[in-house]
mmCIF file with all atom_site columns, C-alpha atoms and ligand atoms in Angstrom:
data_model
loop_
_atom_site.group_PDB
_atom_site.id
_atom_site.type_symbol
_atom_site.label_atom_id
_atom_site.label_alt_id
_atom_site.label_comp_id
_atom_site.label_asym_id
_atom_site.label_entity_id
_atom_site.label_seq_id
_atom_site.pdbx_PDB_ins_code
_atom_site.Cartn_x
_atom_site.Cartn_y
_atom_site.Cartn_z
_atom_site.occupancy
_atom_site.B_iso_or_equiv
_atom_site.pdbx_formal_charge
_atom_site.auth_seq_id
_atom_site.auth_comp_id
_atom_site.auth_asym_id
_atom_site.auth_atom_id
_atom_site.pdbx_PDB_model_num
ATOM   1   C CA  . MET A 1 1   ? 10.173  -2.693  20.771 1.00 0.00 ? 1   MET A CA  1
ATOM   2   C CA  . THR A 1 2   ? 10.743  -2.685  16.793 1.00 0.00 ? 2   THR A CA  1
ATOM   3   C CA  . GLY A 1 3   ? 6.985   -2.548  15.485 1.00 0.00 ? 3   GLY A CA  1
ATOM   4   C CA  . LYS A 1 4   ? 5.317   0.725   14.663 1.00 0.00 ? 4   LYS A CA  1
ATOM   5   C CA  . PHE A 1 5   ? 2.017   1.911   16.632 1.00 0.00 ? 5   PHE A CA  1
ATOM   6   C CA  . ILE A 1 6   ? -0.499  4.156   14.665 1.00 0.00 ? 6   ILE A CA  1
ATOM   7   C CA  . SER A 1 7   ? -3.657  5.374   16.250 1.00 0.00 ? 7   SER A CA  1
ATOM   8   C CA  . PHE A 1 8   ? -6.449  7.001   14.297 1.00 0.00 ? 8   PHE A CA  1
ATOM   9   C CA  . GLU A 1 9   ? -8.583  9.329   16.224 1.00 0.00 ? 9   GLU A CA  1
ATOM   10  C CA  . GLY A 1 10  ? -11.507 11.787  15.526 1.00 0.00 ? 10  GLY A CA  1
ATOM   11  C CA  . GLY A 1 11  ? -15.154 12.336  15.838 1.00 0.00 ? 11  GLY A CA  1
ATOM   12  C CA  . ASP A 1 12  ? -18.251 10.784  14.389 1.00 0.00 ? 12  ASP A CA  1
ATOM   13  C CA  . GLY A 1 13  ? -18.390 10.180  10.726 1.00 0.00 ? 13  GLY A CA  1
ATOM   14  C CA  . ALA A 1 14  ? -14.715 11.024  10.209 1.00 0.00 ? 14  ALA A CA  1
ATOM   15  C CA  . GLY A 1 15  ? -14.121 8.080   8.192  1.00 0.00 ? 15  GLY A CA  1
ATOM   16  C CA  . LYS A 1 16  ? -11.764 6.468   10.523 1.00 0.00 ? 16  LYS A CA  1
ATOM   17  C CA  . SER A 1 17  ? -12.713 2.720   9.482  1.00 0.00 ? 17  SER A CA  1
ATOM   18  C CA  . THR A 1 18  ? -12.470 3.234   5.597  1.00 0.00 ? 18  THR A CA  1
ATOM   19  C CA  . GLN A 1 19  ? -8.985  4.751   6.161  1.00 0.00 ? 19  GLN A CA  1
ATOM   20  C CA  . LEU A 1 20  ? -7.747  2.049   8.498  1.00 0.00 ? 20  LEU A CA  1
ATOM   21  C CA  . SER A 1 21  ? -8.445  -0.546  5.935  1.00 0.00 ? 21  SER A CA  1
ATOM   22  C CA  . LEU A 1 22  ? -7.034  1.315   3.082  1.00 0.00 ? 22  LEU A CA  1
ATOM   23  C CA  . LEU A 1 23  ? -3.760  1.855   5.333  1.00 0.00 ? 23  LEU A CA  1
ATOM   24  C CA  . SER A 1 24  ? -3.670  -1.710  6.324  1.00 0.00 ? 24  SER A CA  1
ATOM   25  C CA  . GLY A 1 25  ? -3.889  -2.918  2.815  1.00 0.00 ? 25  GLY A CA  1
ATOM   26  C CA  . ASP A 1 26  ? -0.897  -0.806  1.597  1.00 0.00 ? 26  ASP A CA  1
ATOM   27  C CA  . LEU A 1 27  ? 1.456   -1.759  4.348  1.00 0.00 ? 27  LEU A CA  1
ATOM   28  C CA  . GLU A 1 28  ? 0.618   -5.417  3.678  1.00 0.00 ? 28  GLU A CA  1
ATOM   29  C CA  . ALA A 1 29  ? 1.142   -4.866  -0.051 1.00 0.00 ? 29  ALA A CA  1
ATOM   30  C CA  . LEU A 1 30  ? 4.532   -3.824  1.330  1.00 0.00 ? 30  LEU A CA  1
ATOM   31  C CA  . GLY A 1 31  ? 5.162   -6.681  3.178  1.00 0.00 ? 31  GLY A CA  1
ATOM   32  C CA  . ARG A 1 32  ? 4.465   -5.339  6.733  1.00 0.00 ? 32  ARG A CA  1
ATOM   33  C CA  . ARG A 1 33  ? 2.512   -7.549  9.218  1.00 0.00 ? 33  ARG A CA  1
ATOM   34  C CA  . VAL A 1 34  ? -0.582  -5.491  10.301 1.00 0.00 ? 34  VAL A CA  1
ATOM   35  C CA  . ILE A 1 35  ? -2.416  -5.932  13.478 1.00 0.00 ? 35  ILE A CA  1
ATOM   36  C CA  . LEU A 1 36  ? -5.785  -3.859  13.012 1.00 0.00 ? 36  LEU A CA  1
ATOM   37  C CA  . THR A 1 37  ? -7.740  -3.160  16.241 1.00 0.00 ? 37  THR A CA  1
ATOM   38  C CA  . ARG A 1 38  ? -9.720  -1.005  18.030 1.00 0.00 ? 38  ARG A CA  1
ATOM   39  C CA  . GLU A 1 39  ? -10.548 0.765   21.565 1.00 0.00 ? 39  GLU A CA  1
ATOM   40  C CA  . PRO A 1 40  ? -12.420 0.124   23.677 1.00 0.00 ? 40  PRO A CA  1
ATOM   41  C CA  . GLY A 1 41  ? -11.740 -3.394  22.539 1.00 0.00 ? 41  GLY A CA  1
ATOM   42  C CA  . GLY A 1 42  ? -9.264  -5.550  20.955 1.00 0.00 ? 42  GLY A CA  1
ATOM   43  C CA  . THR A 1 43  ? -9.438  -8.640  23.214 1.00 0.00 ? 43  THR A CA  1
ATOM   44  C CA  . ARG A 1 44  ? -12.091 -10.775 24.676 1.00 0.00 ? 44  ARG A CA  1
ATOM   45  C CA  . LEU A 1 45  ? -12.674 -9.105  27.917 1.00 0.00 ? 45  LEU A CA  1
ATOM   46  C CA  . SER A 1 46  ? -11.852 -5.585  26.323 1.00 0.00 ? 46  SER A CA  1
ATOM   47  C CA  . GLU A 1 47  ? -14.772 -6.094  23.860 1.00 0.00 ? 47  GLU A CA  1
ATOM   48  C CA  . GLN A 1 48  ? -17.181 -7.133  27.040 1.00 0.00 ? 48  GLN A CA  1
ATOM   49  C CA  . ILE A 1 49  ? -15.989 -3.930  28.577 1.00 0.00 ? 49  ILE A CA  1
ATOM   50  C CA  . ARG A 1 50  ? -16.738 -1.972  25.222 1.00 0.00 ? 50  ARG A CA  1
ATOM   51  C CA  . SER A 1 51  ? -20.544 -3.125  25.228 1.00 0.00 ? 51  SER A CA  1
ATOM   52  C CA  . TRP A 1 52  ? -20.812 -1.813  28.948 1.00 0.00 ? 52  TRP A CA  1
ATOM   53  C CA  . VAL A 1 53  ? -19.375 1.236   28.059 1.00 0.00 ? 53  VAL A CA  1
ATOM   54  C CA  . LEU A 1 54  ? -21.331 1.962   24.737 1.00 0.00 ? 54  LEU A CA  1
ATOM   55  C CA  . HIS A 1 55  ? -24.460 0.333   25.214 1.00 0.00 ? 55  HIS A CA  1
ATOM   56  C CA  . GLU A 1 56  ? -25.066 0.143   29.257 1.00 0.00 ? 56  GLU A CA  1
ATOM   57  C CA  . SER A 1 57  ? -28.882 1.552   29.574 1.00 0.00 ? 57  SER A CA  1
ATOM   58  C CA  . GLY A 1 58  ? -28.663 2.310   33.126 1.00 0.00 ? 58  GLY A CA  1
ATOM   59  C CA  . ALA A 1 59  ? -26.597 5.113   34.842 1.00 0.00 ? 59  ALA A CA  1
ATOM   60  C CA  . LEU A 1 60  ? -22.773 4.859   34.625 1.00 0.00 ? 60  LEU A CA  1
ATOM   61  C CA  . CYS A 1 61  ? -21.055 7.509   36.459 1.00 0.00 ? 61  CYS A CA  1
ATOM   62  C CA  . LYS A 1 62  ? -18.149 9.250   34.480 1.00 0.00 ? 62  LYS A CA  1
ATOM   63  C CA  . GLN A 1 63  ? -15.544 7.968   36.746 1.00 0.00 ? 63  GLN A CA  1
ATOM   64  C CA  . ALA A 1 64  ? -16.720 4.139   36.322 1.00 0.00 ? 64  ALA A CA  1
ATOM   65  C CA  . GLU A 1 65  ? -16.595 4.992   32.596 1.00 0.00 ? 65  GLU A CA  1
ATOM   66  C CA  . LEU A 1 66  ? -13.179 6.435   32.712 1.00 0.00 ? 66  LEU A CA  1
ATOM   67  C CA  . LEU A 1 67  ? -11.766 3.425   34.760 1.00 0.00 ? 67  LEU A CA  1
ATOM   68  C CA  . LEU A 1 68  ? -13.631 0.611   32.534 1.00 0.00 ? 68  LEU A CA  1
ATOM   69  C CA  . ILE A 1 69  ? -12.176 2.315   29.350 1.00 0.00 ? 69  ILE A CA  1
ATOM   70  C CA  . PHE A 1 70  ? -8.867  2.371   30.892 1.00 0.00 ? 70  PHE A CA  1
ATOM   71  C CA  . ALA A 1 71  ? -9.268  -1.442  32.260 1.00 0.00 ? 71  ALA A CA  1
ATOM   72  C CA  . ALA A 1 72  ? -10.008 -2.473  28.591 1.00 0.00 ? 72  ALA A CA  1
ATOM   73  C CA  . ARG A 1 73  ? -7.028  -0.584  27.588 1.00 0.00 ? 73  ARG A CA  1
ATOM   74  C CA  . ALA A 1 74  ? -4.389  -2.281  29.993 1.00 0.00 ? 74  ALA A CA  1
ATOM   75  C CA  . GLN A 1 75  ? -5.723  -5.649  28.921 1.00 0.00 ? 75  GLN A CA  1
ATOM   76  C CA  . HIS A 1 76  ? -5.421  -4.816  25.310 1.00 0.00 ? 76  HIS A CA  1
ATOM   77  C CA  . ILE A 1 77  ? -1.802  -3.561  25.660 1.00 0.00 ? 77  ILE A CA  1
ATOM   78  C CA  . SER A 1 78  ? -0.816  -6.337  27.560 1.00 0.00 ? 78  SER A CA  1
ATOM   79  C CA  . GLU A 1 79  ? -2.553  -9.110  25.744 1.00 0.00 ? 79  GLU A CA  1
ATOM   80  C CA  . VAL A 1 80  ? -2.322  -7.629  22.115 1.00 0.00 ? 80  VAL A CA  1
ATOM   81  C CA  . ILE A 1 81  ? -0.366  -4.165  21.625 1.00 0.00 ? 81  ILE A CA  1
ATOM   82  C CA  . ARG A 1 82  ? 2.852   -4.798  23.264 1.00 0.00 ? 82  ARG A CA  1
ATOM   83  C CA  . PRO A 1 83  ? 3.635   -8.455  22.150 1.00 0.00 ? 83  PRO A CA  1
ATOM   84  C CA  . ALA A 1 84  ? 2.781   -7.335  18.534 1.00 0.00 ? 84  ALA A CA  1
ATOM   85  C CA  . LEU A 1 85  ? 5.195   -4.593  18.730 1.00 0.00 ? 85  LEU A CA  1
ATOM   86  C CA  . LEU A 1 86  ? 8.027   -6.617  20.369 1.00 0.00 ? 86  LEU A CA  1
ATOM   87  C CA  . ARG A 1 87  ? 7.479   -8.809  17.292 1.00 0.00 ? 87  ARG A CA  1
ATOM   88  C CA  . GLY A 1 88  ? 8.067   -6.139  15.089 1.00 0.00 ? 88  GLY A CA  1
ATOM   89  C CA  . ASP A 1 89  ? 4.496   -5.797  13.627 1.00 0.00 ? 89  ASP A CA  1
ATOM   90  C CA  . TRP A 1 90  ? 2.595   -2.669  12.661 1.00 0.00 ? 90  TRP A CA  1
ATOM   91  C CA  . VAL A 1 91  ? -0.252  -2.113  14.897 1.00 0.00 ? 91  VAL A CA  1
ATOM   92  C CA  . LEU A 1 92  ? -2.916  0.265   13.771 1.00 0.00 ? 92  LEU A CA  1
ATOM   93  C CA  . CYS A 1 93  ? -5.650  0.928   16.321 1.00 0.00 ? 93  CYS A CA  1
ATOM   94  C CA  . ASP A 1 94  ? -9.115  2.565   16.024 1.00 0.00 ? 94  ASP A CA  1
ATOM   95  C CA  . ARG A 1 95  ? -8.744  5.323   18.921 1.00 0.00 ? 95  ARG A CA  1
ATOM   96  C CA  . PHE A 1 96  ? -6.436  5.004   21.857 1.00 0.00 ? 96  PHE A CA  1
ATOM   97  C CA  . THR A 1 97  ? -5.526  6.916   25.005 1.00 0.00 ? 97  THR A CA  1
ATOM   98  C CA  . ASP A 1 98  ? -6.189  10.448  23.347 1.00 0.00 ? 98  ASP A CA  1
ATOM   99  C CA  . ALA A 1 99  ? -10.134 9.404   23.069 1.00 0.00 ? 99  ALA A CA  1
ATOM   100 C CA  . SER A 1 100 ? -10.127 9.280   26.820 1.00 0.00 ? 100 SER A CA  1
ATOM   101 C CA  . TYR A 1 101 ? -8.746  12.886  27.176 1.00 0.00 ? 101 TYR A CA  1
ATOM   102 C CA  . ALA A 1 102 ? -11.329 14.087  24.517 1.00 0.00 ? 102 ALA A CA  1
ATOM   103 C CA  . TYR A 1 103 ? -14.407 12.199  25.597 1.00 0.00 ? 103 TYR A CA  1
ATOM   104 C CA  . GLN A 1 104 ? -13.967 11.400  28.984 1.00 0.00 ? 104 GLN A CA  1
ATOM   105 C CA  . GLY A 1 105 ? -11.576 14.920  29.622 1.00 0.00 ? 105 GLY A CA  1
ATOM   106 C CA  . GLY A 1 106 ? -13.236 17.163  27.273 1.00 0.00 ? 106 GLY A CA  1
ATOM   107 C CA  . GLY A 1 107 ? -16.840 15.760  26.829 1.00 0.00 ? 107 GLY A CA  1
ATOM   108 C CA  . ARG A 1 108 ? -17.522 14.580  30.252 1.00 0.00 ? 108 ARG A CA  1
ATOM   109 C CA  . GLY A 1 109 ? -15.279 17.292  32.022 1.00 0.00 ? 109 GLY A CA  1
ATOM   110 C CA  . ILE A 1 110 ? -12.900 14.956  34.113 1.00 0.00 ? 110 ILE A CA  1
ATOM   111 C CA  . PRO A 1 111 ? -9.825  16.947  34.695 1.00 0.00 ? 111 PRO A CA  1
ATOM   112 C CA  . VAL A 1 112 ? -6.630  16.159  32.587 1.00 0.00 ? 112 VAL A CA  1
ATOM   113 C CA  . GLY A 1 113 ? -4.542  15.673  35.467 1.00 0.00 ? 113 GLY A CA  1
ATOM   114 C CA  . LEU A 1 114 ? -6.770  12.916  36.523 1.00 0.00 ? 114 LEU A CA  1
ATOM   115 C CA  . VAL A 1 115 ? -6.840  11.301  33.394 1.00 0.00 ? 115 VAL A CA  1
ATOM   116 C CA  . GLN A 1 116 ? -2.963  11.519  33.317 1.00 0.00 ? 116 GLN A CA  1
ATOM   117 C CA  . GLN A 1 117 ? -2.942  9.546   36.616 1.00 0.00 ? 117 GLN A CA  1
ATOM   118 C CA  . ILE A 1 118 ? -4.794  6.816   35.255 1.00 0.00 ? 118 ILE A CA  1
ATOM   119 C CA  . GLU A 1 119 ? -3.221  6.697   32.200 1.00 0.00 ? 119 GLU A CA  1
ATOM   120 C CA  . ALA A 1 120 ? 0.251   6.415   33.869 1.00 0.00 ? 120 ALA A CA  1
ATOM   121 C CA  . VAL A 1 121 ? -1.019  3.190   35.950 1.00 0.00 ? 121 VAL A CA  1
ATOM   122 C CA  . SER A 1 122 ? -2.636  1.592   32.806 1.00 0.00 ? 122 SER A CA  1
ATOM   123 C CA  . THR A 1 123 ? -0.508  2.060   29.796 1.00 0.00 ? 123 THR A CA  1
ATOM   124 C CA  . GLU A 1 124 ? 3.063   1.033   30.942 1.00 0.00 ? 124 GLU A CA  1
ATOM   125 C CA  . GLY A 1 125 ? 4.466   3.882   28.995 1.00 0.00 ? 125 GLY A CA  1
ATOM   126 C CA  . VAL A 1 126 ? 3.138   2.749   25.688 1.00 0.00 ? 126 VAL A CA  1
ATOM   127 C CA  . ARG A 1 127 ? 2.084   5.412   23.243 1.00 0.00 ? 127 ARG A CA  1
ATOM   128 C CA  . PRO A 1 128 ? 1.431   5.535   19.537 1.00 0.00 ? 128 PRO A CA  1
ATOM   129 C CA  . ASP A 1 129 ? 4.513   6.630   16.991 1.00 0.00 ? 129 ASP A CA  1
ATOM   130 C CA  . LEU A 1 130 ? 1.971   8.496   15.234 1.00 0.00 ? 130 LEU A CA  1
ATOM   131 C CA  . THR A 1 131 ? -1.705  9.477   15.751 1.00 0.00 ? 131 THR A CA  1
ATOM   132 C CA  . LEU A 1 132 ? -3.676  10.716  12.985 1.00 0.00 ? 132 LEU A CA  1
ATOM   133 C CA  . LEU A 1 133 ? -6.512  13.081  14.003 1.00 0.00 ? 133 LEU A CA  1
ATOM   134 C CA  . LEU A 1 134 ? -9.176  12.888  11.178 1.00 0.00 ? 134 LEU A CA  1
ATOM   135 C CA  . ASP A 1 135 ? -10.600 16.253  11.755 1.00 0.00 ? 135 ASP A CA  1
ATOM   136 C CA  . LEU A 1 136 ? -13.794 17.745  10.648 1.00 0.00 ? 136 LEU A CA  1
ATOM   137 C CA  . PRO A 1 137 ? -16.693 20.238  11.693 1.00 0.00 ? 137 PRO A CA  1
ATOM   138 C CA  . VAL A 1 138 ? -18.844 18.458  14.252 1.00 0.00 ? 138 VAL A CA  1
ATOM   139 C CA  . ILE A 1 139 ? -22.094 19.136  12.117 1.00 0.00 ? 139 ILE A CA  1
ATOM   140 C CA  . GLN A 1 140 ? -20.571 17.519  8.978  1.00 0.00 ? 140 GLN A CA  1
ATOM   141 C CA  . GLY A 1 141 ? -19.363 14.512  11.161 1.00 0.00 ? 141 GLY A CA  1
ATOM   142 C CA  . ILE A 1 142 ? -23.114 13.936  12.301 1.00 0.00 ? 142 ILE A CA  1
ATOM   143 C CA  . GLU A 1 143 ? -24.446 14.381  8.879  1.00 0.00 ? 143 GLU A CA  1
ATOM   144 C CA  . ARG A 1 144 ? -22.369 11.679  7.568  1.00 0.00 ? 144 ARG A CA  1
ATOM   145 C CA  . SER A 1 145 ? -22.965 8.998   10.439 1.00 0.00 ? 145 SER A CA  1
ATOM   146 C CA  . VAL A 1 146 ? -26.933 9.916   10.048 1.00 0.00 ? 146 VAL A CA  1
ATOM   147 C CA  . GLY A 1 147 ? -26.387 9.083   6.064  1.00 0.00 ? 147 GLY A CA  1
ATOM   148 C CA  . ARG A 1 148 ? -24.710 5.870   7.378  1.00 0.00 ? 148 ARG A CA  1
ATOM   149 C CA  . GLY A 1 149 ? -27.992 5.204   9.077  1.00 0.00 ? 149 GLY A CA  1
ATOM   150 C CA  . GLN A 1 150 ? -26.216 3.126   12.043 1.00 0.00 ? 150 GLN A CA  1
ATOM   151 C CA  . GLY A 1 151 ? -27.533 2.668   15.342 1.00 0.00 ? 151 GLY A CA  1
ATOM   152 C CA  . SER A 1 152 ? -26.207 5.287   18.117 1.00 0.00 ? 152 SER A CA  1
ATOM   153 C CA  . ASP A 1 153 ? -24.040 4.484   21.291 1.00 0.00 ? 153 ASP A CA  1
ATOM   154 C CA  . ARG A 1 154 ? -23.872 6.329   24.523 1.00 0.00 ? 154 ARG A CA  1
ATOM   155 C CA  . PHE A 1 155 ? -21.326 8.947   23.160 1.00 0.00 ? 155 PHE A CA  1
ATOM   156 C CA  . GLU A 1 156 ? -23.068 9.606   19.649 1.00 0.00 ? 156 GLU A CA  1
ATOM   157 C CA  . GLU A 1 157 ? -26.482 10.458  21.396 1.00 0.00 ? 157 GLU A CA  1
ATOM   158 C CA  . GLN A 1 158 ? -24.895 13.215  23.221 1.00 0.00 ? 158 GLN A CA  1
ATOM   159 C CA  . ASP A 1 159 ? -25.619 16.675  22.263 1.00 0.00 ? 159 ASP A CA  1
ATOM   160 C CA  . LEU A 1 160 ? -23.721 19.285  19.959 1.00 0.00 ? 160 LEU A CA  1
ATOM   161 C CA  . GLU A 1 161 ? -21.957 20.724  22.764 1.00 0.00 ? 161 GLU A CA  1
ATOM   162 C CA  . PHE A 1 162 ? -20.520 17.555  23.896 1.00 0.00 ? 162 PHE A CA  1
ATOM   163 C CA  . LYS A 1 163 ? -19.105 16.852  20.577 1.00 0.00 ? 163 LYS A CA  1
ATOM   164 C CA  . GLN A 1 164 ? -17.578 20.230  20.154 1.00 0.00 ? 164 GLN A CA  1
ATOM   165 C CA  . ARG A 1 165 ? -15.899 19.768  23.272 1.00 0.00 ? 165 ARG A CA  1
ATOM   166 C CA  . VAL A 1 166 ? -14.460 16.387  22.436 1.00 0.00 ? 166 VAL A CA  1
ATOM   167 C CA  . ARG A 1 167 ? -13.271 17.979  18.968 1.00 0.00 ? 167 ARG A CA  1
ATOM   168 C CA  . GLN A 1 168 ? -11.709 20.995  20.899 1.00 0.00 ? 168 GLN A CA  1
ATOM   169 C CA  . ALA A 1 169 ? -10.010 18.785  23.221 1.00 0.00 ? 169 ALA A CA  1
ATOM   170 C CA  . TYR A 1 170 ? -8.479  16.716  20.478 1.00 0.00 ? 170 TYR A CA  1
ATOM   171 C CA  . LEU A 1 171 ? -7.159  19.718  19.182 1.00 0.00 ? 171 LEU A CA  1
ATOM   172 C CA  . ASP A 1 172 ? -5.804  20.852  22.419 1.00 0.00 ? 172 ASP A CA  1
ATOM   173 C CA  . ARG A 1 173 ? -3.820  17.762  22.379 1.00 0.00 ? 173 ARG A CA  1
ATOM   174 C CA  . GLN A 1 174 ? -2.512  18.319  19.017 1.00 0.00 ? 174 GLN A CA  1
ATOM   175 C CA  . SER A 1 175 ? -1.347  21.526  19.851 1.00 0.00 ? 175 SER A CA  1
ATOM   176 C CA  . ASP A 1 176 ? 0.515   20.088  22.804 1.00 0.00 ? 176 ASP A CA  1
ATOM   177 C CA  . GLU A 1 177 ? 1.843   17.118  20.912 1.00 0.00 ? 177 GLU A CA  1
ATOM   178 C CA  . PRO A 1 178 ? 2.333   18.328  17.464 1.00 0.00 ? 178 PRO A CA  1
ATOM   179 C CA  . ASP A 1 179 ? 4.990   16.045  16.408 1.00 0.00 ? 179 ASP A CA  1
ATOM   180 C CA  . ARG A 1 180 ? 2.930   12.925  17.294 1.00 0.00 ? 180 ARG A CA  1
ATOM   181 C CA  . ILE A 1 181 ? -0.538  13.949  16.500 1.00 0.00 ? 181 ILE A CA  1
ATOM   182 C CA  . ARG A 1 182 ? -0.972  15.214  13.133 1.00 0.00 ? 182 ARG A CA  1
ATOM   183 C CA  . ILE A 1 183 ? -4.346  16.853  11.765 1.00 0.00 ? 183 ILE A CA  1
ATOM   184 C CA  . ILE A 1 184 ? -5.703  15.068  8.589  1.00 0.00 ? 184 ILE A CA  1
ATOM   185 C CA  . ASN A 1 185 ? -8.502  17.326  6.899  1.00 0.00 ? 185 ASN A CA  1
ATOM   186 C CA  . ALA A 1 186 ? -11.494 14.664  6.939  1.00 0.00 ? 186 ALA A CA  1
ATOM   187 C CA  . THR A 1 187 ? -13.832 17.010  4.935  1.00 0.00 ? 187 THR A CA  1
ATOM   188 C CA  . LYS A 1 188 ? -12.083 15.762  1.746  1.00 0.00 ? 188 LYS A CA  1
ATOM   189 C CA  . SER A 1 189 ? -12.591 12.996  -0.375 1.00 0.00 ? 189 SER A CA  1
ATOM   190 C CA  . VAL A 1 190 ? -11.531 9.250   0.600  1.00 0.00 ? 190 VAL A CA  1
ATOM   191 C CA  . GLU A 1 191 ? -8.713  9.556   -1.603 1.00 0.00 ? 191 GLU A CA  1
ATOM   192 C CA  . SER A 1 192 ? -7.328  12.682  -0.735 1.00 0.00 ? 192 SER A CA  1
ATOM   193 C CA  . VAL A 1 193 ? -7.510  11.664  2.895  1.00 0.00 ? 193 VAL A CA  1
ATOM   194 C CA  . HIS A 1 194 ? -5.597  8.662   2.282  1.00 0.00 ? 194 HIS A CA  1
ATOM   195 C CA  . THR A 1 195 ? -2.826  10.455  0.421  1.00 0.00 ? 195 THR A CA  1
ATOM   196 C CA  . GLN A 1 196 ? -2.741  12.906  3.540  1.00 0.00 ? 196 GLN A CA  1
ATOM   197 C CA  . ILE A 1 197 ? -2.388  9.728   5.737  1.00 0.00 ? 197 ILE A CA  1
ATOM   198 C CA  . TRP A 1 198 ? 0.099   7.899   3.159  1.00 0.00 ? 198 TRP A CA  1
ATOM   199 C CA  . ASP A 1 199 ? 2.359   11.040  3.489  1.00 0.00 ? 199 ASP A CA  1
ATOM   200 C CA  . LEU A 1 200 ? 2.791   10.707  6.952  1.00 0.00 ? 200 LEU A CA  1
ATOM   201 C CA  . VAL A 1 201 ? 3.144   7.053   7.247  1.00 0.00 ? 201 VAL A CA  1
ATOM   202 C CA  . SER A 1 202 ? 6.007   6.959   4.260  1.00 0.00 ? 202 SER A CA  1
ATOM   203 C CA  . ASN A 1 203 ? 8.043   9.140   7.104  1.00 0.00 ? 203 ASN A CA  1
ATOM   204 C CA  . LEU A 1 204 ? 7.669   6.626   9.494  1.00 0.00 ? 204 LEU A CA  1
ATOM   205 C CA  . ILE A 1 205 ? 8.327   3.523   7.025  1.00 0.00 ? 205 ILE A CA  1
ATOM   206 C CA  . ASP A 1 206 ? 11.668  5.643   6.453  1.00 0.00 ? 206 ASP A CA  1
ATOM   207 C CA  . ARG A 1 207 ? 12.490  5.683   9.854  1.00 0.00 ? 207 ARG A CA  1
ATOM   208 C CA  . GLU A 1 208 ? 11.780  2.017   10.469 1.00 0.00 ? 208 GLU A CA  1
ATOM   209 C CA  . ASP A 1 209 ? 15.146  0.921   11.536 1.00 0.00 ? 209 ASP A CA  1
ATOM   210 C CA  . ASP A 1 210 ? 15.688  3.788   13.918 1.00 0.00 ? 210 ASP A CA  1
HETATM 211 P P1  . LIG B 2 .   ? -16.112 4.511   17.571 1.00 0.00 ? 1   LIG B P1  1
HETATM 212 O O1  . LIG B 2 .   ? -14.716 4.190   17.475 1.00 0.00 ? 1   LIG B O1  1
HETATM 213 O O2  . LIG B 2 .   ? -16.478 5.799   16.765 1.00 0.00 ? 1   LIG B O2  1
HETATM 214 O O3  . LIG B 2 .   ? -16.608 2.887   16.634 1.00 0.00 ? 1   LIG B O3  1
HETATM 215 P P2  . LIG B 2 .   ? -18.067 2.955   15.754 1.00 0.00 ? 1   LIG B P2  1
HETATM 216 O O4  . LIG B 2 .   ? -17.328 3.378   14.313 1.00 0.00 ? 1   LIG B O4  1
HETATM 217 O O5  . LIG B 2 .   ? -18.087 1.488   15.874 1.00 0.00 ? 1   LIG B O5  1
HETATM 218 O O6  . LIG B 2 .   ? -19.097 3.798   16.262 1.00 0.00 ? 1   LIG B O6  1
HETATM 219 O O7  . LIG B 2 .   ? -17.129 4.107   18.868 1.00 0.00 ? 1   LIG B O7  1
HETATM 220 C C1  . LIG B 2 .   ? -16.344 4.033   20.141 1.00 0.00 ? 1   LIG B C1  1
HETATM 221 C C2  . LIG B 2 .   ? -16.862 5.170   20.926 1.00 0.00 ? 1   LIG B C2  1
HETATM 222 O O8  . LIG B 2 .   ? -16.450 5.056   22.410 1.00 0.00 ? 1   LIG B O8  1
HETATM 223 C C3  . LIG B 2 .   ? -16.645 6.638   20.577 1.00 0.00 ? 1   LIG B C3  1
HETATM 224 O O9  . LIG B 2 .   ? -18.021 6.970   20.635 1.00 0.00 ? 1   LIG B O9  1
HETATM 225 C C4  . LIG B 2 .   ? -15.878 7.250   21.504 1.00 0.00 ? 1   LIG B C4  1
HETATM 226 C C5  . LIG B 2 .   ? -15.828 6.332   22.758 1.00 0.00 ? 1   LIG B C5  1
HETATM 227 N N1  . LIG B 2 .   ? -14.400 6.154   23.573 1.00 0.00 ? 1   LIG B N1  1
HETATM 228 C C6  . LIG B 2 .   ? -14.410 7.015   24.770 1.00 0.00 ? 1   LIG B C6  1
HETATM 229 O O10 . LIG B 2 .   ? -15.199 7.627   25.253 1.00 0.00 ? 1   LIG B O10 1
HETATM 230 N N2  . LIG B 2 .   ? -13.154 7.014   25.087 1.00 0.00 ? 1   LIG B N2  1
HETATM 231 C C7  . LIG B 2 .   ? -12.119 6.192   24.634 1.00 0.00 ? 1   LIG B C7  1
HETATM 232 O O11 . LIG B 2 .   ? -11.156 6.321   25.600 1.00 0.00 ? 1   LIG B O11 1
HETATM 233 C C8  . LIG B 2 .   ? -12.374 5.496   23.830 1.00 0.00 ? 1   LIG B C8  1
HETATM 234 C C9  . LIG B 2 .   ? -11.354 4.806   23.072 1.00 0.00 ? 1   LIG B C9  1
HETATM 235 C C10 . LIG B 2 .   ? -13.485 5.392   22.903 1.00 0.00 ? 1   LIG B C10 1
#
């Protein structure tokens, strides 16, 4: 696969959307074809699954939640991500598999080994070349999301402890895979966060022909 795959991760209010569109604009200005997508979602079926997972009002057990998210991901990979990478496009994805380790693993308490098994049957080995973890203290993220005044989903309405476990699970994954997952200090200004991101993406551009 000749394209490059970058995922964006982080808790609520980390500023992923702003940074995704800034990076996408920069890459397009350099003549790269960019696919901007998100998880859960990115295909018609996966977007339907997203609305169940984020807004199902009845009980959704944690195993069903995990399997639905990975079902959405399998479809997204086969329909969008893999074909784009084979064409040589750049894929920028708002969350990917690390989010399942953070939210379903850390947040919901599903053992890491189980998440790994489901990952093995769902992703055909597709993993990001680079994952940008936009990290900031949980309280600061919540303050920012409240300031934005958007409606909350089944994850945003979780308590502080849940969100702290999510952040910790992301940080643990980063220490396990420090080359792929890079921490971005998301407490800084939009410009400064963008510069941190661009420094890392430039390395990927330099290695494009590898
Ligand atoms: P998010 O990416 O924050 O979108 P928005 O900016 O529209 O709120 O929302 C997606 C939610 O889905 C987020 O709260 C985390 C959750 N999620 C999981 O629990 N597991 C996953 O594997 C993924 C991809 C997302």
